[in-house]
Amino acid sequence: MPLAQRMQPLQANVFADMDRAKAKARAAGQTIIDLSLGSSDLPVAPHITQAIGEALSDTSTHGYCLFSGTQAFREAVAQWYTAKFGVPVDPETEVLLLIGSQEGTAHLPLAILNPGDYALLMDPGYPSHAGGVYLANGNIYPMPLREENQFLPRFEDIPPEILAQSRLMVLSYPHNPTTATADLDVWQRAVAFCQQHRIVLAHDFPYADLTFTGKPAVSVLQADRDKTVSIEFFSMSKSYGMGGFRLGYAIGNAQLIQALRQIKANVDFNQYPGIQRGAIAALSGPQDTVQHMIDTFRQRRDVAIAALHRHDWEVPAPEATMYLWLKLPHPWAERSIDFCLKLVEATGVALAPGVGFGQAGEGYVRMALVHPPAVLTEAIDRMVSLI
């Protein structure tokens, strides 16, 4: 059956490819240590699940949830955000509930791009950023992230003819997959650049809390306090371990929030109110579980890096995220997919190939630190047998 041409760029997906490779290895008898997905293995805090559980018997939560039904969640988001980042937010016009931040980043291009317009995307970057542009019939200009530039984009390298057709820039720091971070100066330059060229600046911000520096990462709205060009996406998946509950939000420029709300109204209703109550409990309740999450991934980072160093595999210690971004040694330096396929087949260890996040990711693999230290050490011991 013939399908729309926009489906063609969506055929390849790094996670789907690795999922098939894992299934094949498992069928062949391998014990899989899956480090390919950034899905936290830490449990959701009891006060969050209790709030969700108590909602189940409340029949008022069982119907469709329209925008007005998200008011309590939006108010909790605004209070949490202002307390954390010091930027006032109007919960009525500047916050929108999402079914995970991926929904927002994938749908935003539909509200901004006309066919043929350009989006400026990080390379490597998260796959849904590109997928949303393709679904909107937009064009992508990749901004290569290089180690020598601290994995930050060089705005001055974007050709003028591309800038003239660009309507959207997507950034994400702390960054998946490279683990790079961006300070306030970087964000101020990004905001000024987008203001100058009349470009919407979208910040995918799921790792706001998962930093090892003792303070949260920088929000784009700290650099664009008047919310002139910016919209930010936060997920409950990383800070609170609620990946399977599918809840996040957009926050920022009121016109962009309204446009995304219009797209959303034609695609879905809102998340189940019981899950919203759990998110409210997460945002307004005790934050000790967030600190436990940070401490856990810091410990795993340190153990994994020490294990790699014992095998002479040098990797810098990231300041944020739940990943390691590993440069592949010879003879795999330009064959990240081959390395990952061979690795899971031969050892049962599953990583994500860097090229699956963009051409500039070739030569790297991403390791998700989603198992206890002993399992990570075992995985690394298995990995080096392939080098």
PDB file of N, CA and C in Angstrom, residues 62 85 97 334:
ATOM      1  N   HIS A  62     -12.464   9.730  35.593  1.00  0.00           N
ATOM      2  CA  HIS A  62     -12.561   8.671  34.593  1.00  0.00           C
ATOM      3  C   HIS A  62     -12.924   9.156  33.195  1.00  0.00           C
ATOM      4  N   PHE A  85      13.768  28.387  39.294  1.00  0.00           N
ATOM      5  CA  PHE A  85      14.521  29.192  38.336  1.00  0.00           C
ATOM      6  C   PHE A  85      14.334  30.702  38.497  1.00  0.00           C
ATOM      7  N   LEU A  97       0.096  21.210  29.597  1.00  0.00           N
ATOM      8  CA  LEU A  97       0.360  19.804  29.895  1.00  0.00           C
ATOM      9  C   LEU A  97       0.634  19.040  28.615  1.00  0.00           C
ATOM     10  N   GLU A 334      34.695   4.393  13.099  1.00  0.00           N
ATOM     11  CA  GLU A 334      33.666   4.932  12.197  1.00  0.00           C
ATOM     12  C   GLU A 334      32.589   3.889  11.915  1.00  0.00           C
TER      13      GLU A 334
END
